[in-house]
């Protein structure tokens, strides 16, 4: 095993095979991925997103209406749907109710031009109340994505400023249904009908502050009707600011066909950990007419039923389950032999270690220390804790455009961290804790003390955020950016 010192030394070479189990292919189904989708001529899709406070009574709020912040007057969450090749022109108008509540939209996972990436100060001016900004880009990949604001994120996400972005064109044959499951908790007290605090020091120094109300598409354990015995595509999005879910399906066959938007050769779903911002596409063989299957989260001691599926109509298919694969992605293959290796270590700061000590240590030191400094987390010993990103540090690393990189991502802490890169998609090479098939991902879940290796081609110039997607960790230091020159 490598010692911590070796890892921290930037130049230390990590022998991949020695430490990490290579990502390997599991027994899977018969069919191979389709040819990559062709980028069409495309049309222009214009949308208007008005960030504002809208009292909303989502079904999961009980009988209460809460002052949600959202993008549209219509149903929550909003959905933007494009065909590959289309250009999205999204105009955001900021009508949030506080004079200093700036905003911006980040299109999570989309490999877009840097100035459309929606990070205030880093790539654009924050959109202040009364102002507007027009995003314009043509996503280069198909799949399941989402968007969210990137200012005061713990509160803006907490109050609902997020939506779904789907880019079509990746199927090889039609599925019998295509449903999005937008999974998140709410910091809501169902007795009083009020929001709880979105940020707590205790949560920020640990696994984050969990919302007590679990939901899928704004409802608690909704019933989702699917064509009986059909092969149904389910797009699962972990849209929660905090919770890492461990997803399973009961009483139905299900296969993972895409991860973070990009196709993988279908493999059976047993349990799959999804940190905040991570997505998977499933194909699920829907239950027989009138029968039920369940989507469950095993991350807590009592498994939680997130949604259930009812087979409706006459049975569609009686063949054995062999889900149709999607079309292969269009992401450049990194050159592993020529790649430059860089090490990144994710750790608690000294204050962070103090906050994370057992309860009886939580009294006096916290009050004295943490209110002056909200730096609980670091990347390579550096922290960038800033509620609105206004003070830019230098980049954590400068990458050569077009060069291949292997990143060793080492979690040297007691908590999990879903590590997200903007503007690129990593290829997972291996891990010393989890055995997963090779796949692309824009958000890598690192378990406590896990080291994972990822590779990618730094082919998108600009300044790209590189941060933990547990938003309370991000906002207390586990945030940085990489410059692709
Ligand atoms: Cu979805 Cu910088 O984040
Ligand atoms: Cu984290």
PDB file of N, CA and C in Angstrom, residues 198-294:
ATOM      1  N   UNK A 198     -30.940  24.700   5.739  1.00  0.00           N
ATOM      2  CA  UNK A 198     -30.361  23.902   4.659  1.00  0.00           C
ATOM      3  C   UNK A 198     -28.924  23.504   4.968  1.00  0.00           C
ATOM      4  N   UNK A 199     -28.315  24.227   5.877  1.00  0.00           N
ATOM      5  CA  UNK A 199     -26.903  24.014   6.192  1.00  0.00           C
ATOM      6  C   UNK A 199     -26.771  23.877   7.701  1.00  0.00           C
ATOM      7  N   UNK A 200     -26.046  22.856   8.147  1.00  0.00           N
ATOM      8  CA  UNK A 200     -25.691  22.793   9.571  1.00  0.00           C
ATOM      9  C   UNK A 200     -24.194  22.524   9.660  1.00  0.00           C
ATOM     10  N   UNK A 201     -23.573  23.093  10.670  1.00  0.00           N
ATOM     11  CA  UNK A 201     -22.131  22.865  10.850  1.00  0.00           C
ATOM     12  C   UNK A 201     -21.850  21.383  11.048  1.00  0.00           C
ATOM     13  N   UNK A 202     -22.699  20.757  11.839  1.00  0.00           N
ATOM     14  CA  UNK A 202     -22.493  19.341  12.117  1.00  0.00           C
ATOM     15  C   UNK A 202     -22.575  18.511  10.825  1.00  0.00           C
ATOM     16  N   UNK A 203     -23.603  18.813  10.025  1.00  0.00           N
ATOM     17  CA  UNK A 203     -23.754  18.089   8.762  1.00  0.00           C
ATOM     18  C   UNK A 203     -22.607  18.381   7.810  1.00  0.00           C
ATOM     19  N   UNK A 204     -22.239  19.647   7.737  1.00  0.00           N
ATOM     20  CA  UNK A 204     -21.186  20.033   6.794  1.00  0.00           C
ATOM     21  C   UNK A 204     -19.876  19.320   7.105  1.00  0.00           C
ATOM     22  N   UNK A 205     -19.617  19.078   8.392  1.00  0.00           N
ATOM     23  CA  UNK A 205     -18.377  18.407   8.765  1.00  0.00           C
ATOM     24  C   UNK A 205     -18.460  16.897   8.679  1.00  0.00           C
ATOM     25  N   UNK A 206     -19.662  16.400   8.402  1.00  0.00           N
ATOM     26  CA  UNK A 206     -19.843  14.946   8.335  1.00  0.00           C
ATOM     27  C   UNK A 206     -20.406  14.567   6.969  1.00  0.00           C
ATOM     28  N   UNK A 207     -21.489  13.809   6.987  1.00  0.00           N
ATOM     29  CA  UNK A 207     -22.025  13.305   5.721  1.00  0.00           C
ATOM     30  C   UNK A 207     -23.001  14.276   5.064  1.00  0.00           C
ATOM     31  N   UNK A 208     -23.195  15.456   5.655  1.00  0.00           N
ATOM     32  CA  UNK A 208     -24.191  16.383   5.143  1.00  0.00           C
ATOM     33  C   UNK A 208     -25.460  16.303   5.978  1.00  0.00           C
ATOM     34  N   UNK A 209     -26.340  17.279   5.784  1.00  0.00           N
ATOM     35  CA  UNK A 209     -27.579  17.345   6.549  1.00  0.00           C
ATOM     36  C   UNK A 209     -28.692  16.715   5.724  1.00  0.00           C
ATOM     37  N   UNK A 210     -29.209  15.595   6.188  1.00  0.00           N
ATOM     38  CA  UNK A 210     -30.207  14.879   5.400  1.00  0.00           C
ATOM     39  C   UNK A 210     -31.590  15.486   5.575  1.00  0.00           C
ATOM     40  N   UNK A 211     -32.288  15.633   4.479  1.00  0.00           N
ATOM     41  CA  UNK A 211     -33.669  16.089   4.551  1.00  0.00           C
ATOM     42  C   UNK A 211     -34.569  14.950   4.989  1.00  0.00           C
ATOM     43  N   UNK A 212     -35.549  15.241   5.850  1.00  0.00           N
ATOM     44  CA  UNK A 212     -36.394  14.163   6.366  1.00  0.00           C
ATOM     45  C   UNK A 212     -37.464  13.676   5.389  1.00  0.00           C
ATOM     46  N   UNK A 213     -37.762  14.432   4.347  1.00  0.00           N
ATOM     47  CA  UNK A 213     -38.822  14.019   3.423  1.00  0.00           C
ATOM     48  C   UNK A 213     -38.188  13.469   2.147  1.00  0.00           C
ATOM     49  N   UNK A 214     -38.377  12.190   1.899  1.00  0.00           N
ATOM     50  CA  UNK A 214     -37.839  11.567   0.688  1.00  0.00           C
ATOM     51  C   UNK A 214     -38.858  11.724  -0.434  1.00  0.00           C
ATOM     52  N   UNK A 215     -38.381  11.896  -1.667  1.00  0.00           N
ATOM     53  CA  UNK A 215     -39.364  12.033  -2.747  1.00  0.00           C
ATOM     54  C   UNK A 215     -38.803  11.567  -4.077  1.00  0.00           C
ATOM     55  N   UNK A 216     -39.724  11.193  -4.953  1.00  0.00           N
ATOM     56  CA  UNK A 216     -39.441  10.967  -6.373  1.00  0.00           C
ATOM     57  C   UNK A 216     -40.446  11.814  -7.143  1.00  0.00           C
ATOM     58  N   UNK A 217     -39.947  12.672  -7.999  1.00  0.00           N
ATOM     59  CA  UNK A 217     -40.800  13.586  -8.772  1.00  0.00           C
ATOM     60  C   UNK A 217     -41.759  14.358  -7.867  1.00  0.00           C
ATOM     61  N   UNK A 218     -41.280  14.724  -6.691  1.00  0.00           N
ATOM     62  CA  UNK A 218     -42.073  15.566  -5.795  1.00  0.00           C
ATOM     63  C   UNK A 218     -43.119  14.826  -4.983  1.00  0.00           C
ATOM     64  N   UNK A 219     -43.093  13.489  -5.004  1.00  0.00           N
ATOM     65  CA  UNK A 219     -44.093  12.726  -4.247  1.00  0.00           C
ATOM     66  C   UNK A 219     -43.396  11.656  -3.417  1.00  0.00           C
ATOM     67  N   UNK A 220     -44.015  11.293  -2.302  1.00  0.00           N
ATOM     68  CA  UNK A 220     -43.479  10.215  -1.463  1.00  0.00           C
ATOM     69  C   UNK A 220     -43.947   8.880  -2.037  1.00  0.00           C
ATOM     70  N   UNK A 221     -42.983   8.039  -2.388  1.00  0.00           N
ATOM     71  CA  UNK A 221     -43.277   6.694  -2.909  1.00  0.00           C
ATOM     72  C   UNK A 221     -44.413   6.692  -3.939  1.00  0.00           C
ATOM     73  N   UNK A 222     -44.255   7.437  -5.034  1.00  0.00           N
ATOM     74  CA  UNK A 222     -45.346   7.496  -6.014  1.00  0.00           C
ATOM     75  C   UNK A 222     -45.564   6.150  -6.702  1.00  0.00           C
ATOM     76  N   UNK A 223     -46.784   5.969  -7.168  1.00  0.00           N
ATOM     77  CA  UNK A 223     -47.103   4.811  -8.013  1.00  0.00           C
ATOM     78  C   UNK A 223     -46.869   5.215  -9.461  1.00  0.00           C
ATOM     79  N   UNK A 224     -46.032   4.437 -10.136  1.00  0.00           N
ATOM     80  CA  UNK A 224     -45.727   4.747 -11.533  1.00  0.00           C
ATOM     81  C   UNK A 224     -46.247   3.595 -12.379  1.00  0.00           C
ATOM     82  N   UNK A 225     -47.172   3.895 -13.258  1.00  0.00           N
ATOM     83  CA  UNK A 225     -47.765   2.847 -14.088  1.00  0.00           C
ATOM     84  C   UNK A 225     -46.888   2.625 -15.312  1.00  0.00           C
ATOM     85  N   UNK A 226     -46.580   1.366 -15.551  1.00  0.00           N
ATOM     86  CA  UNK A 226     -45.744   1.013 -16.687  1.00  0.00           C
ATOM     87  C   UNK A 226     -46.477  -0.024 -17.519  1.00  0.00           C
ATOM     88  N   UNK A 227     -46.247  -0.044 -18.830  1.00  0.00           N
ATOM     89  CA  UNK A 227     -46.884  -1.075 -19.649  1.00  0.00           C
ATOM     90  C   UNK A 227     -46.456  -2.471 -19.173  1.00  0.00           C
ATOM     91  N   UNK A 228     -47.424  -3.296 -18.815  1.00  0.00           N
ATOM     92  CA  UNK A 228     -47.139  -4.596 -18.190  1.00  0.00           C
ATOM     93  C   UNK A 228     -46.163  -5.398 -19.044  1.00  0.00           C
ATOM     94  N   UNK A 229     -45.175  -6.005 -18.375  1.00  0.00           N
ATOM     95  CA  UNK A 229     -44.158  -6.838 -19.032  1.00  0.00           C
ATOM     96  C   UNK A 229     -43.404  -6.105 -20.131  1.00  0.00           C
ATOM     97  N   UNK A 230     -43.423  -4.789 -20.106  1.00  0.00           N
ATOM     98  CA  UNK A 230     -42.676  -4.020 -21.101  1.00  0.00           C
ATOM     99  C   UNK A 230     -41.250  -3.783 -20.627  1.00  0.00           C
ATOM    100  N   UNK A 231     -40.349  -3.523 -21.582  1.00  0.00           N
ATOM    101  CA  UNK A 231     -38.986  -3.111 -21.233  1.00  0.00           C
ATOM    102  C   UNK A 231     -38.968  -1.590 -21.156  1.00  0.00           C
ATOM    103  N   UNK A 232     -38.877  -1.079 -19.951  1.00  0.00           N
ATOM    104  CA  UNK A 232     -39.102   0.343 -19.722  1.00  0.00           C
ATOM    105  C   UNK A 232     -37.805   1.027 -19.318  1.00  0.00           C
ATOM    106  N   UNK A 233     -37.535   2.128 -19.956  1.00  0.00           N
ATOM    107  CA  UNK A 233     -36.355   2.911 -19.598  1.00  0.00           C
ATOM    108  C   UNK A 233     -36.697   3.820 -18.433  1.00  0.00           C
ATOM    109  N   UNK A 234     -35.899   3.731 -17.382  1.00  0.00           N
ATOM    110  CA  UNK A 234     -36.084   4.579 -16.207  1.00  0.00           C
ATOM    111  C   UNK A 234     -34.813   5.400 -16.029  1.00  0.00           C
ATOM    112  N   UNK A 235     -34.961   6.698 -16.060  1.00  0.00           N
ATOM    113  CA  UNK A 235     -33.813   7.588 -15.909  1.00  0.00           C
ATOM    114  C   UNK A 235     -33.792   8.074 -14.461  1.00  0.00           C
ATOM    115  N   UNK A 236     -32.855   7.560 -13.693  1.00  0.00           N
ATOM    116  CA  UNK A 236     -32.775   7.909 -12.277  1.00  0.00           C
ATOM    117  C   UNK A 236     -31.765   9.041 -12.094  1.00  0.00           C
ATOM    118  N   UNK A 237     -32.206  10.095 -11.465  1.00  0.00           N
ATOM    119  CA  UNK A 237     -31.334  11.239 -11.195  1.00  0.00           C
ATOM    120  C   UNK A 237     -31.308  11.455  -9.689  1.00  0.00           C
ATOM    121  N   UNK A 238     -30.132  11.384  -9.087  1.00  0.00           N
ATOM    122  CA  UNK A 238     -30.021  11.768  -7.680  1.00  0.00           C
ATOM    123  C   UNK A 238     -29.847  13.280  -7.642  1.00  0.00           C
ATOM    124  N   UNK A 239     -30.942  13.970  -7.398  1.00  0.00           N
ATOM    125  CA  UNK A 239     -30.942  15.427  -7.423  1.00  0.00           C
ATOM    126  C   UNK A 239     -30.832  16.011  -6.025  1.00  0.00           C
ATOM    127  N   UNK A 240     -30.445  15.175  -5.073  1.00  0.00           N
ATOM    128  CA  UNK A 240     -30.366  15.647  -3.693  1.00  0.00           C
ATOM    129  C   UNK A 240     -29.055  16.382  -3.450  1.00  0.00           C
ATOM    130  N   UNK A 241     -29.070  17.395  -2.592  1.00  0.00           N
ATOM    131  CA  UNK A 241     -27.815  18.088  -2.275  1.00  0.00           C
ATOM    132  C   UNK A 241     -26.866  17.249  -1.419  1.00  0.00           C
ATOM    133  N   UNK A 242     -27.333  16.177  -0.824  1.00  0.00           N
ATOM    134  CA  UNK A 242     -26.605  15.520   0.244  1.00  0.00           C
ATOM    135  C   UNK A 242     -26.534  14.005   0.154  1.00  0.00           C
ATOM    136  N   UNK A 243     -27.648  13.360  -0.049  1.00  0.00           N
ATOM    137  CA  UNK A 243     -27.757  11.933   0.260  1.00  0.00           C
ATOM    138  C   UNK A 243     -27.161  11.028  -0.811  1.00  0.00           C
ATOM    139  N   UNK A 244     -26.364  10.073  -0.360  1.00  0.00           N
ATOM    140  CA  UNK A 244     -25.877   9.024  -1.244  1.00  0.00           C
ATOM    141  C   UNK A 244     -26.851   7.864  -1.127  1.00  0.00           C
ATOM    142  N   UNK A 245     -27.451   7.500  -2.224  1.00  0.00           N
ATOM    143  CA  UNK A 245     -28.459   6.434  -2.204  1.00  0.00           C
ATOM    144  C   UNK A 245     -27.832   5.145  -2.713  1.00  0.00           C
ATOM    145  N   UNK A 246     -28.375   4.050  -2.223  1.00  0.00           N
ATOM    146  CA  UNK A 246     -27.922   2.753  -2.713  1.00  0.00           C
ATOM    147  C   UNK A 246     -29.129   2.077  -3.334  1.00  0.00           C
ATOM    148  N   UNK A 247     -29.159   2.130  -4.657  1.00  0.00           N
ATOM    149  CA  UNK A 247     -30.390   1.841  -5.385  1.00  0.00           C
ATOM    150  C   UNK A 247     -30.503   0.353  -5.718  1.00  0.00           C
ATOM    151  N   UNK A 248     -31.674  -0.178  -5.490  1.00  0.00           N
ATOM    152  CA  UNK A 248     -31.981  -1.532  -5.899  1.00  0.00           C
ATOM    153  C   UNK A 248     -33.417  -1.603  -6.386  1.00  0.00           C
ATOM    154  N   UNK A 249     -33.734  -2.696  -7.074  1.00  0.00           N
ATOM    155  CA  UNK A 249     -35.095  -2.928  -7.544  1.00  0.00           C
ATOM    156  C   UNK A 249     -35.553  -4.268  -6.998  1.00  0.00           C
ATOM    157  N   UNK A 250     -36.770  -4.315  -6.510  1.00  0.00           N
ATOM    158  CA  UNK A 250     -37.328  -5.575  -5.999  1.00  0.00           C
ATOM    159  C   UNK A 250     -38.467  -6.037  -6.894  1.00  0.00           C
ATOM    160  N   UNK A 251     -38.520  -7.325  -7.128  1.00  0.00           N
ATOM    161  CA  UNK A 251     -39.607  -7.969  -7.870  1.00  0.00           C
ATOM    162  C   UNK A 251     -39.658  -7.599  -9.346  1.00  0.00           C
ATOM    163  N   UNK A 252     -38.509  -7.302  -9.914  1.00  0.00           N
ATOM    164  CA  UNK A 252     -38.423  -7.109 -11.369  1.00  0.00           C
ATOM    165  C   UNK A 252     -36.964  -7.238 -11.777  1.00  0.00           C
ATOM    166  N   UNK A 253     -36.735  -7.641 -13.016  1.00  0.00           N
ATOM    167  CA  UNK A 253     -35.386  -7.604 -13.574  1.00  0.00           C
ATOM    168  C   UNK A 253     -35.082  -6.184 -14.001  1.00  0.00           C
ATOM    169  N   UNK A 254     -33.856  -5.761 -13.713  1.00  0.00           N
ATOM    170  CA  UNK A 254     -33.458  -4.429 -14.166  1.00  0.00           C
ATOM    171  C   UNK A 254     -31.980  -4.450 -14.513  1.00  0.00           C
ATOM    172  N   UNK A 255     -31.617  -3.694 -15.551  1.00  0.00           N
ATOM    173  CA  UNK A 255     -30.227  -3.601 -15.983  1.00  0.00           C
ATOM    174  C   UNK A 255     -29.840  -2.139 -16.081  1.00  0.00           C
ATOM    175  N   UNK A 256     -28.591  -1.855 -15.769  1.00  0.00           N
ATOM    176  CA  UNK A 256     -28.067  -0.504 -15.984  1.00  0.00           C
ATOM    177  C   UNK A 256     -27.603  -0.416 -17.432  1.00  0.00           C
ATOM    178  N   UNK A 257     -28.093   0.576 -18.157  1.00  0.00           N
ATOM    179  CA  UNK A 257     -27.716   0.734 -19.568  1.00  0.00           C
ATOM    180  C   UNK A 257     -26.943   2.028 -19.813  1.00  0.00           C
ATOM    181  N   UNK A 258     -26.939   2.947 -18.849  1.00  0.00           N
ATOM    182  CA  UNK A 258     -26.140   4.169 -18.992  1.00  0.00           C
ATOM    183  C   UNK A 258     -25.801   4.687 -17.607  1.00  0.00           C
ATOM    184  N   UNK A 259     -24.638   5.330 -17.506  1.00  0.00           N
ATOM    185  CA  UNK A 259     -24.192   5.942 -16.255  1.00  0.00           C
ATOM    186  C   UNK A 259     -23.800   7.378 -16.586  1.00  0.00           C
ATOM    187  N   UNK A 260     -24.340   8.297 -15.831  1.00  0.00           N
ATOM    188  CA  UNK A 260     -24.089   9.724 -16.064  1.00  0.00           C
ATOM    189  C   UNK A 260     -24.275  10.090 -17.540  1.00  0.00           C
ATOM    190  N   UNK A 261     -25.320   9.545 -18.122  1.00  0.00           N
ATOM    191  CA  UNK A 261     -25.699   9.904 -19.490  1.00  0.00           C
ATOM    192  C   UNK A 261     -25.112   9.016 -20.562  1.00  0.00           C
ATOM    193  N   UNK A 262     -23.974   8.369 -20.277  1.00  0.00           N
ATOM    194  CA  UNK A 262     -23.230   7.671 -21.333  1.00  0.00           C
ATOM    195  C   UNK A 262     -23.510   6.163 -21.267  1.00  0.00           C
ATOM    196  N   UNK A 263     -23.749   5.562 -22.427  1.00  0.00           N
ATOM    197  CA  UNK A 263     -24.128   4.146 -22.492  1.00  0.00           C
ATOM    198  C   UNK A 263     -23.036   3.248 -21.930  1.00  0.00           C
ATOM    199  N   UNK A 264     -23.468   2.176 -21.267  1.00  0.00           N
ATOM    200  CA  UNK A 264     -22.586   1.063 -20.904  1.00  0.00           C
ATOM    201  C   UNK A 264     -23.243  -0.204 -21.445  1.00  0.00           C
ATOM    202  N   UNK A 265     -22.446  -1.231 -21.768  1.00  0.00           N
ATOM    203  CA  UNK A 265     -23.084  -2.497 -22.127  1.00  0.00           C
ATOM    204  C   UNK A 265     -23.970  -2.918 -20.952  1.00  0.00           C
ATOM    205  N   UNK A 266     -25.228  -3.249 -21.211  1.00  0.00           N
ATOM    206  CA  UNK A 266     -26.151  -3.522 -20.097  1.00  0.00           C
ATOM    207  C   UNK A 266     -25.606  -4.564 -19.139  1.00  0.00           C
ATOM    208  N   UNK A 267     -25.748  -4.283 -17.848  1.00  0.00           N
ATOM    209  CA  UNK A 267     -25.388  -5.282 -16.838  1.00  0.00           C
ATOM    210  C   UNK A 267     -26.451  -5.245 -15.740  1.00  0.00           C
ATOM    211  N   UNK A 268     -26.636  -6.396 -15.081  1.00  0.00           N
ATOM    212  CA  UNK A 268     -27.741  -6.476 -14.119  1.00  0.00           C
ATOM    213  C   UNK A 268     -27.543  -5.499 -12.957  1.00  0.00           C
ATOM    214  N   UNK A 269     -28.614  -4.849 -12.568  1.00  0.00           N
ATOM    215  CA  UNK A 269     -28.583  -4.004 -11.372  1.00  0.00           C
ATOM    216  C   UNK A 269     -28.738  -4.905 -10.161  1.00  0.00           C
ATOM    217  N   UNK A 270     -27.737  -4.889  -9.274  1.00  0.00           N
ATOM    218  CA  UNK A 270     -28.003  -5.491  -7.970  1.00  0.00           C
ATOM    219  C   UNK A 270     -28.217  -4.331  -7.011  1.00  0.00           C
ATOM    220  N   UNK A 271     -27.100  -3.680  -6.616  1.00  0.00           N
ATOM    221  CA  UNK A 271     -27.233  -2.417  -5.897  1.00  0.00           C
ATOM    222  C   UNK A 271     -26.231  -1.456  -6.497  1.00  0.00           C
ATOM    223  N   UNK A 272     -26.606  -0.222  -6.590  1.00  0.00           N
ATOM    224  CA  UNK A 272     -25.731   0.768  -7.204  1.00  0.00           C
ATOM    225  C   UNK A 272     -25.763   2.030  -6.360  1.00  0.00           C
ATOM    226  N   UNK A 273     -24.577   2.477  -5.954  1.00  0.00           N
ATOM    227  CA  UNK A 273     -24.504   3.677  -5.123  1.00  0.00           C
ATOM    228  C   UNK A 273     -24.521   4.918  -5.997  1.00  0.00           C
ATOM    229  N   UNK A 274     -25.393   5.820  -5.666  1.00  0.00           N
ATOM    230  CA  UNK A 274     -25.529   7.065  -6.414  1.00  0.00           C
ATOM    231  C   UNK A 274     -25.361   8.237  -5.464  1.00  0.00           C
ATOM    232  N   UNK A 275     -24.258   8.942  -5.601  1.00  0.00           N
ATOM    233  CA  UNK A 275     -24.075  10.168  -4.848  1.00  0.00           C
ATOM    234  C   UNK A 275     -24.878  11.284  -5.484  1.00  0.00           C
ATOM    235  N   UNK A 276     -24.966  12.421  -4.795  1.00  0.00           N
ATOM    236  CA  UNK A 276     -25.632  13.577  -5.371  1.00  0.00           C
ATOM    237  C   UNK A 276     -25.105  13.868  -6.775  1.00  0.00           C
ATOM    238  N   UNK A 277     -26.024  14.141  -7.687  1.00  0.00           N
ATOM    239  CA  UNK A 277     -25.760  14.514  -9.081  1.00  0.00           C
ATOM    240  C   UNK A 277     -25.516  13.327 -10.001  1.00  0.00           C
ATOM    241  N   UNK A 278     -25.421  12.123  -9.446  1.00  0.00           N
ATOM    242  CA  UNK A 278     -25.158  10.975 -10.306  1.00  0.00           C
ATOM    243  C   UNK A 278     -26.467  10.475 -10.923  1.00  0.00           C
ATOM    244  N   UNK A 279     -26.347   9.942 -12.136  1.00  0.00           N
ATOM    245  CA  UNK A 279     -27.519   9.400 -12.828  1.00  0.00           C
ATOM    246  C   UNK A 279     -27.242   7.980 -13.294  1.00  0.00           C
ATOM    247  N   UNK A 280     -28.281   7.164 -13.354  1.00  0.00           N
ATOM    248  CA  UNK A 280     -28.206   5.910 -14.097  1.00  0.00           C
ATOM    249  C   UNK A 280     -29.480   5.764 -14.916  1.00  0.00           C
ATOM    250  N   UNK A 281     -29.334   5.132 -16.079  1.00  0.00           N
ATOM    251  CA  UNK A 281     -30.494   4.733 -16.859  1.00  0.00           C
ATOM    252  C   UNK A 281     -30.657   3.237 -16.697  1.00  0.00           C
ATOM    253  N   UNK A 282     -31.867   2.844 -16.323  1.00  0.00           N
ATOM    254  CA  UNK A 282     -32.179   1.426 -16.187  1.00  0.00           C
ATOM    255  C   UNK A 282     -33.100   1.008 -17.318  1.00  0.00           C
ATOM    256  N   UNK A 283     -33.018  -0.278 -17.693  1.00  0.00           N
ATOM    257  CA  UNK A 283     -34.143  -0.895 -18.389  1.00  0.00           C
ATOM    258  C   UNK A 283     -34.730  -1.900 -17.411  1.00  0.00           C
ATOM    259  N   UNK A 284     -36.003  -1.731 -17.149  1.00  0.00           N
ATOM    260  CA  UNK A 284     -36.691  -2.582 -16.177  1.00  0.00           C
ATOM    261  C   UNK A 284     -37.797  -3.333 -16.899  1.00  0.00           C
ATOM    262  N   UNK A 285     -37.843  -4.639 -16.694  1.00  0.00           N
ATOM    263  CA  UNK A 285     -38.963  -5.424 -17.232  1.00  0.00           C
ATOM    264  C   UNK A 285     -40.136  -5.210 -16.285  1.00  0.00           C
ATOM    265  N   UNK A 286     -41.124  -4.469 -16.773  1.00  0.00           N
ATOM    266  CA  UNK A 286     -42.246  -4.076 -15.910  1.00  0.00           C
ATOM    267  C   UNK A 286     -43.007  -5.299 -15.427  1.00  0.00           C
ATOM    268  N   UNK A 287     -43.658  -5.181 -14.259  1.00  0.00           N
ATOM    269  CA  UNK A 287     -44.415  -6.317 -13.719  1.00  0.00           C
ATOM    270  C   UNK A 287     -45.573  -6.729 -14.639  1.00  0.00           C
ATOM    271  N   UNK A 288     -46.047  -7.934 -14.413  1.00  0.00           N
ATOM    272  CA  UNK A 288     -47.253  -8.443 -15.083  1.00  0.00           C
ATOM    273  C   UNK A 288     -48.427  -7.512 -14.765  1.00  0.00           C
ATOM    274  N   UNK A 289     -49.522  -7.626 -15.542  1.00  0.00           N
ATOM    275  CA  UNK A 289     -50.683  -6.756 -15.275  1.00  0.00           C
ATOM    276  C   UNK A 289     -51.094  -6.813 -13.802  1.00  0.00           C
ATOM    277  N   UNK A 290     -51.175  -5.637 -13.197  1.00  0.00           N
ATOM    278  CA  UNK A 290     -51.635  -5.542 -11.805  1.00  0.00           C
ATOM    279  C   UNK A 290     -50.585  -5.864 -10.758  1.00  0.00           C
ATOM    280  N   UNK A 291     -49.429  -6.386 -11.168  1.00  0.00           N
ATOM    281  CA  UNK A 291     -48.387  -6.697 -10.185  1.00  0.00           C
ATOM    282  C   UNK A 291     -47.535  -5.454  -9.905  1.00  0.00           C
ATOM    283  N   UNK A 292     -46.724  -5.569  -8.846  1.00  0.00           N
ATOM    284  CA  UNK A 292     -45.963  -4.412  -8.385  1.00  0.00           C
ATOM    285  C   UNK A 292     -44.481  -4.740  -8.279  1.00  0.00           C
ATOM    286  N   UNK A 293     -43.633  -3.789  -8.651  1.00  0.00           N
ATOM    287  CA  UNK A 293     -42.189  -3.863  -8.383  1.00  0.00           C
ATOM    288  C   UNK A 293     -41.801  -2.578  -7.656  1.00  0.00           C
ATOM    289  N   UNK A 294     -40.647  -2.609  -6.989  1.00  0.00           N
ATOM    290  CA  UNK A 294     -40.303  -1.481  -6.127  1.00  0.00           C
ATOM    291  C   UNK A 294     -38.894  -0.966  -6.391  1.00  0.00           C
TER     292      UNK A 294
END
